[in-house]
Amino acid sequence: MTDVEKNAARPVVSLEHARKSFGEAEVLRDISLSVSPGEVVAIIGPSGGGKSTLLRCLTLLERLDDGSLSYGELPVASGGAYGDKNALAAARSRFGLVFQSYNLFPHFSVLRNVMDAPVCVQGRPREEAEAEARALLAKMGLAGCEDKVPCQLSGGQQQRASIARALAMHPQILYFDEPTSALDPELTAEVLRVIKELAAESMTMVVVTHEMAFAREVADRVIFMDGGVIVEQGSAEQVIDHPREARTRAFLAQRGA
Amino acid sequence: MTGMLAEGFLVSLQIFALTLVGSLPLGMLVAFARMSSFKPLALLARFYISIMRGTPLMLQMFAIYFVPFYVFGIRLTTDSKWYATIVAFVVNYAAYFAEIYRSGIQSIPRGQHEAAEVLGYSRTQTFVRIVLPQVVKRIMPAMTNEVITLVKDTSLAFSIGVIEMFTVAKQLVASQVSMVPFAIAAAFYWVFNLLIDALAGRIERKLSYYHD
């Protein structure tokens, strides 16, 4: 194998034997997951099944009790012991996260929301960051909203702005934590369309979602999580249309999928 | 008469300004100590705030005035009254400001910190760029209240013998057997507070470009 091929084969993120408890409650029980470049993974499952905690551990918002985590060649945690500040900072530069509640900075203009971190965290030249931010906002259908503040936008627009904010950092992988759960159906559609466009551009993504139709359409792999374990995973056809596990079937029947 | 009161008011203004210069930043330090995860420090800050808010400012002035004499045997001068007054005002108001800052800082949603953390902002950057500007907007009404109270509290300095406007007014009332000096003093306080109110209103309007 050449170096290029080795890199292509190396997962963007790799999690092994992850465990996480909150007090007595074990939320992640021996979860292993790796995501290849360009892959789109949808995580489905009932509330309290560990989906959000998994995402929070992958984005370093929560720490694993045990298990290892690495981003490409960068080790982040091993046996539940985390690397130093620099290692964590390096890992953070590899991923972006889109929150359910957008979490835009309300006092910044939409443009500044997108360009502030590239300038302030990555030290990129202001002009370059601004030009890229404008281009990203236009791509998200937000041309003309640059000088507005988040509270002047609809929920769907805010979520698209937050996707632009994440993309401006040039992440290798983008995580979405129920990105449309706070939106009504019309606004959900516009956000999902943007995510589909990113999938078409081979953006590596992990999406926690309740939108089965969306998972079926964009996901290369669907993971069903319940009770802190990955119950079953495979193509959308396998997991959503022909689930093998009783728990998956029960969940899907309940959701009317 | 008004001239004498005006001169006294300049002293009141000095107490006012020096108190703000000292207590606004000190309050931030106390707030951080109060929110510290290092328990002894947090406990110490709580105790400090409790004493400062739970006992009269007038007593605190006297306590601070006499400490150098009783503890270190330093001879007290007229200047010591002035320094004791300023120190007492600063440490007292810092406690109140600390609690206002804390309420503001803790009211910023977790999601703001998390979004900043994921984007790679350092803790200092997160505080200065993301949290603090939002805190300022949220605490403006409470801060205005406190600053207006401070304007009137400067009159407490008369009790220790600092010659500010209220002291002057009291002397004039006694020598002229007339309540007019009190009325004029009241007008000074009131007009100055109108100015503060107007300034605060301007700042609040400037910050109303967004809501959250």
Short mmCIF file of C-alpha atoms in Angstrom, two decimals:
data_model
loop_
_atom_site.label_atom_id
_atom_site.label_comp_id
_atom_site.label_asym_id
_atom_site.label_seq_id
_atom_site.Cartn_x
_atom_site.Cartn_y
_atom_site.Cartn_z
CA MET A 1 0.00 0.00 0.00
CA THR A 2 1.18 3.53 -0.73
CA ASP A 3 0.98 6.23 1.93
CA VAL A 4 -2.02 7.75 0.21
CA GLU A 5 -3.87 4.46 0.30
CA LYS A 6 -2.97 3.95 3.94
CA ASN A 7 -4.37 7.36 4.76
CA ALA A 8 -7.50 6.66 2.78
CA ALA A 9 -7.99 3.45 4.69
CA ARG A 10 -7.42 5.01 8.11
CA PRO A 11 -10.66 5.92 9.90
CA VAL A 12 -11.28 9.59 10.59
CA VAL A 13 -12.34 8.71 14.11
CA SER A 14 -12.01 5.51 15.99
CA LEU A 15 -13.58 4.61 19.32
CA GLU A 16 -12.89 1.32 21.05
CA HIS A 17 -14.57 -0.33 24.03
CA ALA A 18 -15.97 2.96 25.28
CA ARG A 19 -17.64 3.01 28.67
CA LYS A 20 -19.36 5.89 30.38
CA SER A 21 -21.50 6.04 33.51
CA PHE A 22 -23.30 8.83 35.24
CA GLY A 23 -23.39 7.72 38.85
CA GLU A 24 -25.05 4.33 38.90
CA ALA A 25 -26.40 4.59 35.37
CA GLU A 26 -24.18 3.02 32.73
CA VAL A 27 -24.88 5.04 29.60
CA LEU A 28 -22.30 3.58 27.22
CA ARG A 29 -21.42 -0.10 27.57
CA ASP A 30 -18.47 -1.19 25.50
CA ILE A 31 -19.17 0.83 22.38
CA SER A 32 -16.80 0.53 19.44
CA LEU A 33 -17.21 2.68 16.37
CA SER A 34 -15.02 3.92 13.58
CA VAL A 35 -15.93 6.16 10.70
CA SER A 36 -14.15 6.09 7.33
CA PRO A 37 -13.45 9.19 5.24
CA GLY A 38 -16.51 10.22 3.25
CA GLU A 39 -18.83 7.96 5.20
CA VAL A 40 -22.21 9.17 6.44
CA VAL A 41 -23.39 7.40 9.58
CA ALA A 42 -26.88 7.84 11.03
CA ILE A 43 -27.45 6.91 14.65
CA ILE A 44 -31.04 6.13 15.59
CA GLY A 45 -32.66 4.80 18.73
CA PRO A 46 -34.88 5.71 21.65
CA SER A 47 -34.18 8.63 23.97
CA GLY A 48 -31.88 7.69 26.81
CA GLY A 49 -30.27 5.01 24.67
CA GLY A 50 -26.87 6.72 24.78
CA LYS A 51 -26.83 8.44 21.36
CA SER A 52 -26.21 11.94 22.66
CA THR A 53 -23.70 10.76 25.26
CA LEU A 54 -21.81 8.94 22.52
CA LEU A 55 -21.66 12.15 20.50
CA ARG A 56 -20.62 14.16 23.55
CA CYS A 57 -17.79 11.72 24.22
CA LEU A 58 -16.66 11.85 20.60
CA THR A 59 -16.61 15.66 20.77
CA LEU A 60 -14.77 15.69 24.13
CA LEU A 61 -17.66 17.40 25.92
CA GLU A 62 -17.76 14.32 28.15
CA ARG A 63 -14.91 12.06 29.15
CA LEU A 64 -14.96 8.32 28.81
CA ASP A 65 -14.52 6.22 31.95
CA ASP A 66 -12.79 3.58 29.92
CA GLY A 67 -11.90 2.84 26.32
CA SER A 68 -9.82 4.57 23.70
CA LEU A 69 -10.48 7.32 21.22
CA SER A 70 -8.36 8.58 18.35
CA TYR A 71 -8.76 11.00 15.48
CA GLY A 72 -6.82 9.65 12.51
CA GLU A 73 -3.24 9.27 13.72
CA LEU A 74 -3.92 11.40 16.82
CA PRO A 75 -4.50 9.45 20.02
CA VAL A 76 -6.93 11.27 22.34
CA ALA A 77 -7.73 8.80 25.08
CA SER A 78 -6.50 5.37 25.90
CA GLY A 79 -7.85 3.18 28.69
CA GLY A 80 -9.91 6.16 29.84
CA ALA A 81 -6.77 8.33 30.30
CA TYR A 82 -6.78 11.47 28.21
CA GLY A 83 -3.90 13.20 26.45
CA ASP A 84 -2.68 16.67 27.45
CA LYS A 85 -4.20 20.03 26.51
CA ASN A 86 -2.37 20.17 23.18
CA ALA A 87 -3.49 16.69 22.18
CA LEU A 88 -7.11 17.60 22.95
CA ALA A 89 -6.80 20.89 21.06
CA ALA A 90 -5.37 19.06 18.05
CA ALA A 91 -8.25 16.58 18.17
CA ARG A 92 -10.82 19.40 18.46
CA SER A 93 -9.53 20.90 15.23
CA ARG A 94 -10.51 17.67 13.47
CA PHE A 95 -14.26 17.76 14.12
CA GLY A 96 -17.23 20.08 14.15
CA LEU A 97 -20.48 19.73 16.06
CA VAL A 98 -23.94 20.97 15.16
CA PHE A 99 -26.19 21.19 18.21
CA GLN A 100 -29.89 20.53 18.47
CA SER A 101 -30.38 24.04 19.88
CA TYR A 102 -27.91 25.69 17.41
CA ASN A 103 -26.02 27.50 20.19
CA LEU A 104 -25.10 30.39 17.95
CA PHE A 105 -23.51 33.31 19.77
CA PRO A 106 -26.47 35.71 20.10
CA HIS A 107 -24.39 38.89 20.43
CA PHE A 108 -22.40 38.26 17.22
CA SER A 109 -23.71 38.97 13.74
CA VAL A 110 -24.28 35.87 11.61
CA LEU A 111 -21.08 36.64 9.71
CA ARG A 112 -19.04 37.02 12.88
CA ASN A 113 -20.48 33.77 14.24
CA VAL A 114 -18.93 32.02 11.24
CA MET A 115 -15.62 33.90 10.99
CA ASP A 116 -14.73 34.57 14.62
CA ALA A 117 -13.31 31.15 15.48
CA PRO A 118 -11.25 30.82 12.28
CA VAL A 119 -9.62 34.19 13.07
CA CYS A 120 -9.46 33.93 16.83
CA VAL A 121 -8.72 30.21 17.27
CA GLN A 122 -6.92 29.26 14.06
CA GLY A 123 -5.26 32.62 13.51
CA ARG A 124 -6.31 32.85 9.87
CA PRO A 125 -6.16 36.28 8.18
CA ARG A 126 -9.38 38.24 8.71
CA GLU A 127 -10.00 38.96 5.01
CA GLU A 128 -9.61 35.32 4.04
CA ALA A 129 -11.84 34.13 6.89
CA GLU A 130 -14.48 36.71 6.03
CA ALA A 131 -14.49 35.78 2.34
CA GLU A 132 -14.85 32.12 3.21
CA ALA A 133 -17.58 32.83 5.77
CA ARG A 134 -19.56 34.79 3.18
CA ALA A 135 -19.17 31.96 0.67
CA LEU A 136 -20.28 29.36 3.22
CA LEU A 137 -23.31 31.43 4.22
CA ALA A 138 -24.26 31.83 0.56
CA LYS A 139 -23.94 28.07 0.11
CA MET A 140 -26.26 27.57 3.10
CA GLY A 141 -28.80 29.87 1.45
CA LEU A 142 -28.12 32.68 3.89
CA ALA A 143 -26.80 35.36 1.54
CA GLY A 144 -28.17 38.68 2.78
CA CYS A 145 -28.27 37.51 6.41
CA GLU A 146 -24.61 38.25 7.15
CA ASP A 147 -25.25 41.39 9.17
CA LYS A 148 -28.31 40.12 11.02
CA VAL A 149 -28.07 38.70 14.53
CA PRO A 150 -29.23 35.12 15.21
CA CYS A 151 -32.49 36.18 16.90
CA GLN A 152 -33.60 37.72 13.60
CA LEU A 153 -33.37 34.36 11.83
CA SER A 154 -35.83 31.46 11.74
CA GLY A 155 -34.83 28.22 13.48
CA GLY A 156 -33.95 26.63 10.15
CA GLN A 157 -31.79 29.59 9.19
CA GLN A 158 -30.07 29.52 12.58
CA GLN A 159 -29.32 25.84 12.17
CA ARG A 160 -27.88 26.42 8.70
CA ALA A 161 -25.77 29.26 10.08
CA SER A 162 -24.45 26.93 12.76
CA ILE A 163 -23.54 24.39 10.07
CA ALA A 164 -21.63 27.16 8.27
CA ARG A 165 -19.90 28.01 11.55
CA ALA A 166 -18.78 24.39 11.94
CA LEU A 167 -17.65 24.10 8.31
CA ALA A 168 -15.57 27.27 8.53
CA MET A 169 -13.16 25.39 10.81
CA HIS A 170 -12.47 22.85 8.01
CA PRO A 171 -13.34 19.78 10.07
CA GLN A 172 -12.55 16.33 8.80
CA ILE A 173 -15.76 15.07 10.34
CA LEU A 174 -18.99 16.79 11.24
CA TYR A 175 -21.27 15.58 14.02
CA PHE A 176 -24.96 16.47 14.21
CA ASP A 177 -26.90 16.03 17.45
CA GLU A 178 -30.55 15.80 16.43
CA PRO A 179 -30.15 18.84 14.18
CA THR A 180 -33.83 19.13 13.29
CA SER A 181 -35.55 18.15 16.54
CA ALA A 182 -36.28 21.76 17.44
CA LEU A 183 -37.70 22.57 14.00
CA ASP A 184 -41.11 22.24 12.40
CA PRO A 185 -41.38 20.06 9.26
CA GLU A 186 -40.89 22.84 6.73
CA LEU A 187 -37.72 24.11 8.37
CA THR A 188 -36.53 20.53 8.93
CA ALA A 189 -36.61 19.96 5.17
CA GLU A 190 -34.32 22.90 4.42
CA VAL A 191 -31.76 21.79 7.00
CA LEU A 192 -31.85 18.18 5.78
CA ARG A 193 -31.36 19.40 2.21
CA VAL A 194 -28.16 21.15 3.26
CA ILE A 195 -26.89 18.00 5.00
CA LYS A 196 -27.67 15.96 1.89
CA GLU A 197 -25.66 18.42 -0.19
CA LEU A 198 -22.72 17.95 2.15
CA ALA A 199 -23.09 14.17 1.84
CA ALA A 200 -22.97 14.53 -1.94
CA GLU A 201 -19.66 16.39 -1.50
CA SER A 202 -18.29 13.41 0.48
CA MET A 203 -18.24 15.21 3.82
CA THR A 204 -17.70 12.67 6.59
CA MET A 205 -20.67 12.93 8.95
CA VAL A 206 -22.26 11.28 11.94
CA VAL A 207 -25.89 12.29 12.40
CA VAL A 208 -28.00 11.45 15.44
CA THR A 209 -31.51 11.71 14.07
CA HIS A 210 -35.14 10.74 14.43
CA GLU A 211 -35.76 11.27 10.71
CA MET A 212 -35.97 7.76 9.31
CA ALA A 213 -36.62 8.86 5.75
CA PHE A 214 -33.55 11.04 5.91
CA ALA A 215 -31.42 8.26 7.40
CA ARG A 216 -32.57 5.92 4.67
CA GLU A 217 -31.73 8.45 1.97
CA VAL A 218 -28.27 9.71 3.00
CA ALA A 219 -26.71 7.27 5.44
CA ASP A 220 -24.13 4.78 4.22
CA ARG A 221 -24.51 3.08 7.56
CA VAL A 222 -27.30 3.14 10.11
CA ILE A 223 -26.59 2.36 13.75
CA PHE A 224 -29.39 1.47 16.14
CA MET A 225 -28.48 2.20 19.76
CA ASP A 226 -30.43 1.24 22.85
CA GLY A 227 -29.50 0.69 26.47
CA GLY A 228 -25.96 1.97 25.93
CA VAL A 229 -25.03 -0.60 23.29
CA ILE A 230 -25.02 -0.76 19.51
CA VAL A 231 -27.85 -3.22 18.99
CA GLU A 232 -27.42 -3.50 15.27
CA GLN A 233 -25.81 -1.70 12.38
CA GLY A 234 -25.62 -1.94 8.61
CA SER A 235 -27.05 -0.31 5.54
CA ALA A 236 -30.35 1.54 5.86
CA GLU A 237 -31.99 -1.29 4.01
CA GLN A 238 -30.69 -3.80 6.53
CA VAL A 239 -31.40 -1.87 9.70
CA ILE A 240 -34.53 0.13 8.88
CA ASP A 241 -36.21 -2.07 6.31
CA HIS A 242 -35.15 -5.53 7.46
CA PRO A 243 -34.13 -5.27 11.12
CA ARG A 244 -32.90 -8.50 12.65
CA GLU A 245 -33.14 -7.55 16.31
CA ALA A 246 -36.43 -7.49 18.18
CA ARG A 247 -35.49 -4.21 19.91
CA THR A 248 -34.88 -2.52 16.57
CA ARG A 249 -38.19 -3.80 15.21
CA ALA A 250 -40.04 -2.59 18.30
CA PHE A 251 -38.48 0.86 18.04
CA LEU A 252 -39.22 1.20 14.34
CA ALA A 253 -42.79 -0.05 14.74
CA GLN A 254 -43.35 2.52 17.46
CA ARG A 255 -42.03 5.29 15.21
CA GLY A 256 -44.19 4.04 12.33
CA ALA A 257 -41.20 3.70 10.03
CA MET B 1 -24.30 78.04 50.32
CA THR B 2 -24.82 76.11 47.11
CA GLY B 3 -21.14 76.63 46.38
CA MET B 4 -20.16 75.00 49.65
CA LEU B 5 -22.51 72.11 48.96
CA ALA B 6 -21.06 71.78 45.46
CA GLU B 7 -17.58 71.57 46.92
CA GLY B 8 -18.82 68.86 49.27
CA PHE B 9 -20.42 67.10 46.34
CA LEU B 10 -17.03 66.93 44.61
CA VAL B 11 -15.79 64.91 47.60
CA SER B 12 -18.90 62.68 47.36
CA LEU B 13 -18.12 62.18 43.69
CA GLN B 14 -14.56 61.17 44.55
CA ILE B 15 -15.83 58.52 46.95
CA PHE B 16 -18.26 57.40 44.25
CA ALA B 17 -15.64 57.19 41.49
CA LEU B 18 -12.90 55.57 43.59
CA THR B 19 -15.39 53.00 44.89
CA LEU B 20 -16.37 52.02 41.36
CA VAL B 21 -12.76 51.91 40.13
CA GLY B 22 -11.87 49.55 42.97
CA SER B 23 -15.00 47.46 43.43
CA LEU B 24 -15.94 46.73 39.82
CA PRO B 25 -12.77 44.67 39.18
CA LEU B 26 -12.49 43.37 42.75
CA GLY B 27 -16.08 42.12 42.50
CA MET B 28 -15.09 40.05 39.48
CA LEU B 29 -12.28 38.42 41.43
CA VAL B 30 -14.65 37.69 44.32
CA ALA B 31 -17.20 36.26 41.90
CA PHE B 32 -14.59 33.93 40.42
CA ALA B 33 -13.49 32.89 43.91
CA ARG B 34 -17.13 32.25 44.86
CA MET B 35 -17.58 30.04 41.77
CA SER B 36 -14.23 28.31 42.17
CA SER B 37 -14.20 24.52 42.23
CA PHE B 38 -11.52 24.80 44.92
CA LYS B 39 -13.86 24.51 47.90
CA PRO B 40 -11.89 26.44 50.57
CA LEU B 41 -11.63 29.45 48.24
CA ALA B 42 -15.34 29.31 47.40
CA LEU B 43 -16.19 29.04 51.08
CA LEU B 44 -13.95 31.96 51.95
CA ALA B 45 -15.63 34.09 49.28
CA ARG B 46 -19.06 33.14 50.59
CA PHE B 47 -18.02 34.13 54.09
CA TYR B 48 -16.62 37.44 52.82
CA ILE B 49 -19.82 38.23 50.91
CA SER B 50 -21.94 37.24 53.87
CA ILE B 51 -20.08 39.59 56.24
CA MET B 52 -20.05 42.47 53.77
CA ARG B 53 -23.74 42.21 53.01
CA GLY B 54 -24.83 41.21 56.48
CA THR B 55 -23.34 44.07 58.51
CA PRO B 56 -23.79 47.85 58.15
CA LEU B 57 -21.38 49.66 55.86
CA MET B 58 -21.05 52.29 58.59
CA LEU B 59 -19.70 49.70 61.02
CA GLN B 60 -17.35 48.38 58.38
CA MET B 61 -15.92 51.88 57.93
CA PHE B 62 -15.22 52.17 61.65
CA ALA B 63 -13.74 48.69 61.80
CA ILE B 64 -11.40 49.39 58.91
CA TYR B 65 -10.54 52.79 60.41
CA PHE B 66 -9.49 51.34 63.76
CA VAL B 67 -7.75 48.17 62.57
CA PRO B 68 -4.38 49.83 61.81
CA PHE B 69 -4.36 51.36 65.32
CA TYR B 70 -5.40 48.33 67.35
CA VAL B 71 -3.56 45.72 65.33
CA PHE B 72 -0.43 47.55 64.21
CA GLY B 73 -0.39 50.49 66.63
CA ILE B 74 -0.23 52.98 63.78
CA ARG B 75 -1.23 56.54 64.79
CA LEU B 76 -4.46 57.60 63.10
CA THR B 77 -4.60 60.87 61.16
CA THR B 78 -7.32 62.74 59.25
CA ASP B 79 -6.08 60.96 56.14
CA SER B 80 -6.73 57.57 57.71
CA LYS B 81 -10.45 58.42 57.84
CA TRP B 82 -10.43 59.04 54.11
CA TYR B 83 -8.55 55.84 53.31
CA ALA B 84 -10.74 53.81 55.65
CA THR B 85 -13.83 55.19 53.93
CA ILE B 86 -12.61 54.32 50.44
CA VAL B 87 -11.41 50.84 51.45
CA ALA B 88 -14.69 50.11 53.24
CA PHE B 89 -16.75 51.24 50.27
CA VAL B 90 -14.64 49.24 47.83
CA VAL B 91 -14.75 45.96 49.78
CA ASN B 92 -18.43 46.38 50.58
CA TYR B 93 -19.55 47.13 47.03
CA ALA B 94 -17.27 44.43 45.63
CA ALA B 95 -19.38 41.88 47.54
CA TYR B 96 -22.61 43.15 45.98
CA PHE B 97 -21.09 43.37 42.50
CA ALA B 98 -19.66 39.85 42.89
CA GLU B 99 -23.13 38.45 43.43
CA ILE B 100 -24.51 40.35 40.44
CA TYR B 101 -21.64 39.11 38.25
CA ARG B 102 -22.15 35.56 39.48
CA SER B 103 -25.87 35.62 38.71
CA GLY B 104 -25.09 36.93 35.24
CA ILE B 105 -22.31 34.46 34.51
CA GLN B 106 -24.35 31.50 35.73
CA SER B 107 -27.34 32.57 33.64
CA ILE B 108 -25.43 32.07 30.38
CA PRO B 109 -26.65 28.75 28.92
CA ARG B 110 -24.29 25.75 28.99
CA GLY B 111 -24.65 25.47 25.24
CA GLN B 112 -22.69 28.69 24.77
CA HIS B 113 -19.72 27.25 26.64
CA GLU B 114 -20.00 23.96 24.79
CA ALA B 115 -20.21 25.60 21.36
CA ALA B 116 -17.11 27.66 22.19
CA GLU B 117 -15.26 24.64 23.56
CA VAL B 118 -15.93 22.54 20.46
CA LEU B 119 -14.78 25.43 18.24
CA GLY B 120 -11.51 25.45 20.16
CA TYR B 121 -11.78 28.74 22.05
CA SER B 122 -9.59 28.78 25.15
CA ARG B 123 -11.26 29.35 28.51
CA THR B 124 -10.09 32.95 28.56
CA GLN B 125 -11.27 33.58 25.00
CA THR B 126 -14.62 32.00 25.81
CA PHE B 127 -15.05 34.26 28.81
CA VAL B 128 -13.92 37.48 27.15
CA ARG B 129 -15.51 37.06 23.71
CA ILE B 130 -18.57 34.91 24.33
CA VAL B 131 -19.67 35.06 27.97
CA LEU B 132 -18.77 38.53 29.25
CA PRO B 133 -20.52 40.57 26.53
CA GLN B 134 -23.72 38.62 27.17
CA VAL B 135 -23.31 39.00 30.93
CA VAL B 136 -23.00 42.79 30.62
CA LYS B 137 -26.35 42.99 28.88
CA ARG B 138 -28.05 40.75 31.41
CA ILE B 139 -26.78 42.50 34.53
CA MET B 140 -27.30 46.09 33.38
CA PRO B 141 -30.55 46.68 35.34
CA ALA B 142 -29.11 45.22 38.56
CA MET B 143 -25.87 47.17 38.14
CA THR B 144 -27.74 50.43 37.57
CA ASN B 145 -29.64 49.83 40.79
CA GLU B 146 -26.44 49.25 42.72
CA VAL B 147 -24.66 52.28 41.27
CA ILE B 148 -27.61 54.53 42.13
CA THR B 149 -27.55 53.19 45.69
CA LEU B 150 -23.83 53.95 45.84
CA VAL B 151 -24.44 57.62 44.97
CA LYS B 152 -26.66 57.94 48.03
CA ASP B 153 -24.48 55.73 50.25
CA THR B 154 -21.56 58.17 49.88
CA SER B 155 -23.42 60.23 52.51
CA LEU B 156 -22.53 57.53 55.07
CA ALA B 157 -18.97 58.91 55.04
CA PHE B 158 -20.23 61.77 57.21
CA SER B 159 -20.47 59.36 60.15
CA ILE B 160 -16.71 58.90 60.26
CA GLY B 161 -16.05 62.60 59.72
CA VAL B 162 -15.15 62.78 56.05
CA ILE B 163 -16.33 66.14 54.82
CA GLU B 164 -18.52 65.28 51.86
CA MET B 165 -21.76 66.92 50.79
CA PHE B 166 -23.99 65.50 53.50
CA THR B 167 -21.57 66.60 56.22
CA VAL B 168 -21.58 70.11 54.76
CA ALA B 169 -25.37 70.11 54.51
CA LYS B 170 -25.70 69.08 58.15
CA GLN B 171 -23.36 71.85 59.28
CA LEU B 172 -25.26 74.42 57.20
CA VAL B 173 -28.61 73.25 58.54
CA ALA B 174 -27.30 73.69 62.10
CA SER B 175 -25.70 77.09 61.55
CA GLN B 176 -28.55 78.59 59.50
CA VAL B 177 -31.42 76.92 61.31
CA SER B 178 -32.95 76.07 57.93
CA MET B 179 -33.79 72.86 56.12
CA VAL B 180 -32.93 74.38 52.73
CA PRO B 181 -29.36 72.94 52.62
CA PHE B 182 -30.83 69.45 52.97
CA ALA B 183 -33.21 70.15 50.10
CA ILE B 184 -30.36 71.37 47.91
CA ALA B 185 -28.25 68.32 48.83
CA ALA B 186 -31.17 66.08 47.92
CA ALA B 187 -31.41 67.84 44.56
CA PHE B 188 -27.71 67.19 43.92
CA TYR B 189 -28.12 63.45 44.59
CA TRP B 190 -31.28 63.26 42.55
CA VAL B 191 -29.97 65.11 39.50
CA PHE B 192 -26.78 63.07 39.48
CA ASN B 193 -28.83 59.87 39.64
CA LEU B 194 -30.96 61.12 36.75
CA LEU B 195 -27.75 61.35 34.74
CA ILE B 196 -26.74 57.82 35.73
CA ASP B 197 -30.19 56.57 34.82
CA ALA B 198 -29.96 58.27 31.41
CA LEU B 199 -26.50 56.82 30.78
CA ALA B 200 -27.65 53.33 31.79
CA GLY B 201 -30.65 53.71 29.49
CA ARG B 202 -28.34 54.57 26.59
CA ILE B 203 -26.14 51.55 27.25
CA GLU B 204 -29.18 49.27 27.51
CA ARG B 205 -30.54 50.61 24.21
CA LYS B 206 -27.16 50.04 22.58
CA LEU B 207 -27.20 46.43 23.79
CA SER B 208 -30.76 45.84 22.65
CA TYR B 209 -29.61 45.03 19.11
CA TYR B 210 -30.10 41.38 20.02
CA HIS B 211 -32.09 39.29 22.45
CA ASP B 212 -31.59 35.69 23.45
#
